[in-house]
PDB file of C-alpha atoms and ligand atoms in Angstrom:
ATOM      1  CA  MET M   1      86.168  73.840  79.639  1.00 92.00           C
ATOM      2  CA  ILE M   2      85.324  72.932  83.507  1.00 93.00           C
ATOM      3  CA  LYS M   3      87.939  73.052  86.139  1.00 95.00           C
ATOM      4  CA  VAL M   4      86.970  71.558  89.506  1.00 97.00           C
ATOM      5  CA  ASP M   5      87.896  72.207  92.748  1.00 97.00           C
ATOM      6  CA  LYS M   6      87.678  69.147  94.577  1.00 96.00           C
ATOM      7  CA  SER M   7      88.199  70.718  98.250  1.00 96.00           C
ATOM      8  CA  LEU M   8      85.595  72.526  97.959  1.00 97.00           C
ATOM      9  CA  CYS M   9      82.856  70.267  96.179  1.00 98.00           C
ATOM     10  CA  LEU M  10      79.929  68.652  98.264  1.00 97.00           C
ATOM     11  CA  GLY M  11      78.898  66.400  95.882  1.00 97.00           C
ATOM     12  CA  CYS M  12      75.310  67.692  95.655  1.00 96.00           C
ATOM     13  CA  MET M  13      74.905  66.982  91.811  1.00 95.00           C
ATOM     14  CA  SER M  14      73.543  70.249  90.924  1.00 96.00           C
ATOM     15  CA  CYS M  15      76.046  70.832  88.132  1.00 97.00           C
ATOM     16  CA  SER M  16      75.309  67.161  86.849  1.00 96.00           C
ATOM     17  CA  ASN M  17      71.663  68.234  87.132  1.00 96.00           C
ATOM     18  CA  VAL M  18      71.832  71.652  85.122  1.00 96.00           C
ATOM     19  CA  CYS M  19      74.516  70.645  82.289  1.00 96.00           C
ATOM     20  CA  PRO M  20      72.381  70.642  79.136  1.00 94.00           C
ATOM     21  CA  SER M  21      75.101  68.098  77.289  1.00 93.00           C
ATOM     22  CA  GLN M  22      75.559  65.452  79.971  1.00 94.00           C
ATOM     23  CA  ASN M  23      78.759  66.411  80.083  1.00 95.00           C
ATOM     24  CA  ILE M  24      78.895  65.857  84.037  1.00 96.00           C
ATOM     25  CA  THR M  25      77.853  62.346  85.057  1.00 96.00           C
ATOM     26  CA  ARG M  26      77.262  60.651  88.149  1.00 93.00           C
ATOM     27  CA  SER M  27      76.968  56.960  89.271  1.00 94.00           C
ATOM     28  CA  GLU M  28      76.058  55.877  92.651  1.00 92.00           C
ATOM     29  CA  SER M  29      76.043  52.473  94.792  1.00 92.00           C
ATOM     30  CA  SER M  30      74.353  52.015  97.813  1.00 87.00           C
ATOM     31  CA  GLU M  31      77.368  53.460  99.549  1.00 94.00           C
ATOM     32  CA  LYS M  32      79.442  55.829  96.986  1.00 96.00           C
ATOM     33  CA  ARG M  33      78.730  58.492  94.525  1.00 97.00           C
ATOM     34  CA  ILE M  34      81.173  59.357  91.839  1.00 97.00           C
ATOM     35  CA  ILE M  35      80.753  62.940  89.866  1.00 97.00           C
ATOM     36  CA  HIS M  36      82.782  62.862  86.420  1.00 97.00           C
ATOM     37  CA  TRP M  37      83.576  66.258  84.701  1.00 96.00           C
ATOM     38  CA  LYS M  38      84.085  65.335  80.569  1.00 95.00           C
ATOM     39  CA  ARG M  39      86.332  67.758  79.097  1.00 93.00           C
ATOM     40  CA  CYS M  40      83.460  70.103  77.995  1.00 91.00           C
ATOM     41  CA  LYS M  41      84.147  72.186  74.683  1.00 89.00           C
ATOM     42  CA  GLU M  42      80.973  74.213  75.493  1.00 85.00           C
ATOM     43  CA  GLU M  43      81.054  77.677  77.492  1.00 76.00           C
ATOM     44  CA  CYS M  44      77.220  77.880  78.772  1.00 89.00           C
ATOM     45  CA  ASP M  45      78.276  78.603  82.524  1.00 91.00           C
ATOM     46  CA  LEU M  46      75.267  76.629  83.708  1.00 95.00           C
ATOM     47  CA  CYS M  47      77.059  74.325  85.993  1.00 96.00           C
ATOM     48  CA  VAL M  48      79.609  77.389  87.102  1.00 96.00           C
ATOM     49  CA  GLU M  49      76.462  79.360  88.005  1.00 96.00           C
ATOM     50  CA  PHE M  50      74.288  76.908  89.709  1.00 97.00           C
ATOM     51  CA  CYS M  51      77.319  75.466  91.975  1.00 97.00           C
ATOM     52  CA  PRO M  52      76.350  76.354  95.464  1.00 96.00           C
ATOM     53  CA  ALA M  53      79.908  75.971  97.276  1.00 96.00           C
ATOM     54  CA  ARG M  54      81.653  78.079  94.063  1.00 97.00           C
ATOM     55  CA  ALA M  55      83.766  75.067  93.236  1.00 98.00           C
ATOM     56  CA  LEU M  56      83.999  75.128  89.318  1.00 97.00           C
ATOM     57  CA  THR M  57      85.656  77.657  87.061  1.00 95.00           C
ATOM     58  CA  LEU M  58      85.234  77.815  83.108  1.00 93.00           C
ATOM     59  CA  VAL M  59      88.919  77.821  81.649  1.00 93.00           C
ATOM     60  CA  PRO M  60      90.342  77.494  77.982  1.00 93.00           C
ATOM     61  CA  PHE M  61      89.723  73.960  76.698  1.00 93.00           C
ATOM     62  CA  ASP M  62      92.887  71.756  76.895  1.00 93.00           C
ATOM     63  CA  GLU M  63      92.990  68.309  75.900  1.00 93.00           C
ATOM     64  CA  ASN M  64      95.582  67.313  78.198  1.00 94.00           C
ATOM     65  CA  VAL M  65      94.174  68.182  81.181  1.00 93.00           C
ATOM     66  CA  PRO M  66      92.735  64.679  82.546  1.00 94.00           C
ATOM     67  CA  GLU M  67      88.739  64.734  83.259  1.00 95.00           C
ATOM     68  CA  PRO M  68      88.429  65.357  87.175  1.00 95.00           C
ATOM     69  CA  ASP M  69      86.221  62.977  89.079  1.00 95.00           C
ATOM     70  CA  VAL M  70      85.304  63.299  92.963  1.00 97.00           C
ATOM     71  CA  SER M  71      84.088  60.211  95.140  1.00 97.00           C
ATOM     72  CA  PHE M  72      82.145  60.196  98.343  1.00 97.00           C
ATOM     73  CA  ASP M  73      81.029  57.952 100.880  1.00 97.00           C
ATOM     74  CA  LEU M  74      77.139  58.283 101.203  1.00 97.00           C
ATOM     75  CA  VAL M  75      75.968  59.269 105.008  1.00 97.00           C
ATOM     76  CA  ALA M  76      73.619  56.339 106.664  1.00 97.00           C
ATOM     77  CA  CYS M  77      70.152  57.415 108.179  1.00 97.00           C
ATOM     78  CA  ARG M  78      70.045  57.502 111.464  1.00 95.00           C
ATOM     79  CA  ILE M  79      66.778  55.759 111.193  1.00 95.00           C
ATOM     80  CA  CYS M  80      66.642  53.218 108.515  1.00 97.00           C
ATOM     81  CA  GLY M  81      70.399  53.157 107.792  1.00 97.00           C
ATOM     82  CA  SER M  82      69.980  53.660 104.242  1.00 95.00           C
ATOM     83  CA  ARG M  83      72.568  55.805 102.487  1.00 96.00           C
ATOM     84  CA  TYR M  84      71.241  59.376 100.957  1.00 95.00           C
ATOM     85  CA  ALA M  85      73.670  62.069 101.273  1.00 96.00           C
ATOM     86  CA  THR M  86      77.099  63.228 101.005  1.00 97.00           C
ATOM     87  CA  GLU M  87      78.718  64.440 104.739  1.00 97.00           C
ATOM     88  CA  PRO M  88      80.039  67.714 102.907  1.00 97.00           C
ATOM     89  CA  MET M  89      76.307  68.220 101.850  1.00 96.00           C
ATOM     90  CA  LEU M  90      75.150  67.347 105.508  1.00 97.00           C
ATOM     91  CA  ARG M  91      77.637  69.992 107.075  1.00 96.00           C
ATOM     92  CA  ARG M  92      76.823  72.822 104.528  1.00 96.00           C
ATOM     93  CA  ILE M  93      73.496  72.644 105.456  1.00 95.00           C
ATOM     94  CA  GLU M  94      74.036  72.671 109.197  1.00 95.00           C
ATOM     95  CA  PHE M  95      76.142  75.449 108.665  1.00 95.00           C
ATOM     96  CA  VAL M  96      73.640  77.858 106.942  1.00 94.00           C
ATOM     97  CA  LEU M  97      70.760  76.929 108.774  1.00 93.00           C
ATOM     98  CA  PRO M  98      69.696  78.582 112.128  1.00 92.00           C
ATOM     99  CA  LEU M  99      70.079  76.182 115.101  1.00 91.00           C
ATOM    100  CA  ASN M 100      66.607  76.194 116.031  1.00 89.00           C
ATOM    101  CA  LEU M 101      65.606  75.018 112.274  1.00 89.00           C
ATOM    102  CA  GLN M 102      67.802  72.179 112.893  1.00 89.00           C
ATOM    103  CA  LYS M 103      65.829  69.737 115.099  1.00 89.00           C
ATOM    104  CA  ASP M 104      61.842  69.416 114.687  1.00 81.00           C
ATOM    105  CA  SER M 105      59.530  69.923 117.704  1.00 77.00           C
ATOM    106  CA  THR M 106      60.131  66.266 119.106  1.00 79.00           C
ATOM    107  CA  ASN M 107      63.853  67.667 119.060  1.00 84.00           C
ATOM    108  CA  LEU M 108      64.801  64.989 116.387  1.00 85.00           C
ATOM    109  CA  GLU M 109      68.131  66.437 114.375  1.00 91.00           C
ATOM    110  CA  TRP M 110      65.945  65.936 110.875  1.00 92.00           C
ATOM    111  CA  ILE M 111      68.909  66.586 108.634  1.00 95.00           C
ATOM    112  CA  ARG M 112      70.484  63.493 109.880  1.00 95.00           C
ATOM    113  CA  ILE M 113      67.255  61.618 108.719  1.00 95.00           C
ATOM    114  CA  CYS M 114      66.821  60.318 104.924  1.00 96.00           C
ATOM    115  CA  PRO M 115      63.725  62.130 102.830  1.00 95.00           C
ATOM    116  CA  ASN M 116      62.006  58.651 103.124  1.00 96.00           C
ATOM    117  CA  CYS M 117      62.064  58.325 107.319  1.00 95.00           C
ATOM    118  CA  ARG M 118      61.588  61.941 107.217  1.00 92.00           C
ATOM    119  CA  ARG M 119      58.161  61.670 105.003  1.00 93.00           C
ATOM    120  CA  ASP M 120      56.875  58.332 107.568  1.00 93.00           C
ATOM    121  CA  ILE M 121      57.411  60.891 110.529  1.00 91.00           C
ATOM    122  CA  GLU M 122      55.971  63.851 109.224  1.00 87.00           C
ATOM    123  CA  ALA M 123      52.534  61.740 108.133  1.00 91.00           C
ATOM    124  CA  GLU M 124      52.723  59.860 111.516  1.00 89.00           C
ATOM    125  CA  ASN M 125      52.918  63.400 113.269  1.00 85.00           C
ATOM    126  CA  VAL M 126      49.963  64.693 111.189  1.00 86.00           C
ATOM    127  CA  THR M 127      47.758  61.581 111.464  1.00 90.00           C
ATOM    128  CA  LYS M 128      48.125  61.784 115.638  1.00 87.00           C
ATOM    129  CA  GLN M 129      47.496  65.768 115.168  1.00 85.00           C
ATOM    130  CA  ILE M 130      44.124  65.000 113.173  1.00 90.00           C
ATOM    131  CA  VAL M 131      43.287  61.872 115.680  1.00 90.00           C
ATOM    132  CA  MET M 132      43.766  64.050 118.704  1.00 86.00           C
ATOM    133  CA  GLU M 133      41.761  67.044 117.199  1.00 87.00           C
ATOM    134  CA  ARG M 134      38.869  64.615 116.216  1.00 86.00           C
ATOM    135  CA  GLY M 135      39.168  63.421 119.973  1.00 85.00           C
ATOM    136  CA  LYS M 136      38.552  66.848 121.240  1.00 83.00           C
ATOM    137  CA  LYS M 137      35.806  67.975 119.175  1.00 80.00           C
ATOM    138  CA  SER M 138      33.525  64.699 120.003  1.00 77.00           C
ATOM    139  CA  ARG M 139      34.307  65.721 123.928  1.00 72.00           C
TER     140      ARG M 139
HETATM  141  S1  SF4 H   1      79.767  74.576  80.685  1.00 60.09           S
HETATM  142 FE1  SF4 H   1      77.427  73.874  80.252  1.00 60.09          FE
HETATM  143  S2  SF4 H   1      77.867  72.239  78.856  1.00 60.09           S
HETATM  144 FE2  SF4 H   1      79.999  72.503  80.015  1.00 60.09          FE
HETATM  145  S3  SF4 H   1      79.913  71.083  81.817  1.00 60.09           S
HETATM  146 FE3  SF4 H   1      78.874  73.178  82.583  1.00 60.09          FE
HETATM  147  S4  SF4 H   1      76.762  72.909  82.195  1.00 60.09           S
HETATM  148 FE4  SF4 H   1      77.908  71.373  80.945  1.00 60.09          FE
HETATM  149  S1  SF4 H   2      77.362  71.518  91.911  1.00 60.09           S
HETATM  150 FE1  SF4 H   2      79.419  72.139  92.703  1.00 60.09          FE
HETATM  151  S2  SF4 H   2      79.189  71.187  94.939  1.00 60.09           S
HETATM  152 FE2  SF4 H   2      77.587  70.186  93.891  1.00 60.09          FE
HETATM  153  S3  SF4 H   2      78.557  68.270  92.813  1.00 60.09           S
HETATM  154 FE3  SF4 H   2      78.837  69.999  91.283  1.00 60.09          FE
HETATM  155  S4  SF4 H   2      80.606  70.545  91.828  1.00 60.09           S
HETATM  156 FE4  SF4 H   2      80.254  69.770  93.579  1.00 60.09          FE
END
């Protein structure tokens, strides 16, 4: 079965996404994400392998060990306010990504912006670029 080091877990849900037996469940409200590990009798090891934080270990099955869960507050997008990721996930990205890639060409800290707002900003930038280039050609 799986042992979880809650202090290392980022709340990224990779383990839940790869588990072939739905042993790792997650529930999400508009503000919170909860991940729950069932007492797993299989030993496929996929969740351990895919955990980016090395928070999971395979240990012998013990029905007396309580099933762990971890709860995270979700972080609000700096533009629209919708909650989209856990703070440990964002800190991890900030830690591994070189500083020069953490802001876009307009100095926007894109890690702290939700995927929907990032898409909108990117689409707006591309549109502006196309309009500018057409303007240059027509001169
Ligand atoms: S060991 Fe395999 S079956 Fe068990 S929780 Fe992890 S991914 Fe799921
Ligand atoms: S993959 Fe690791 S860090 Fe991500 S939710 Fe699972 S245990 Fe936590």
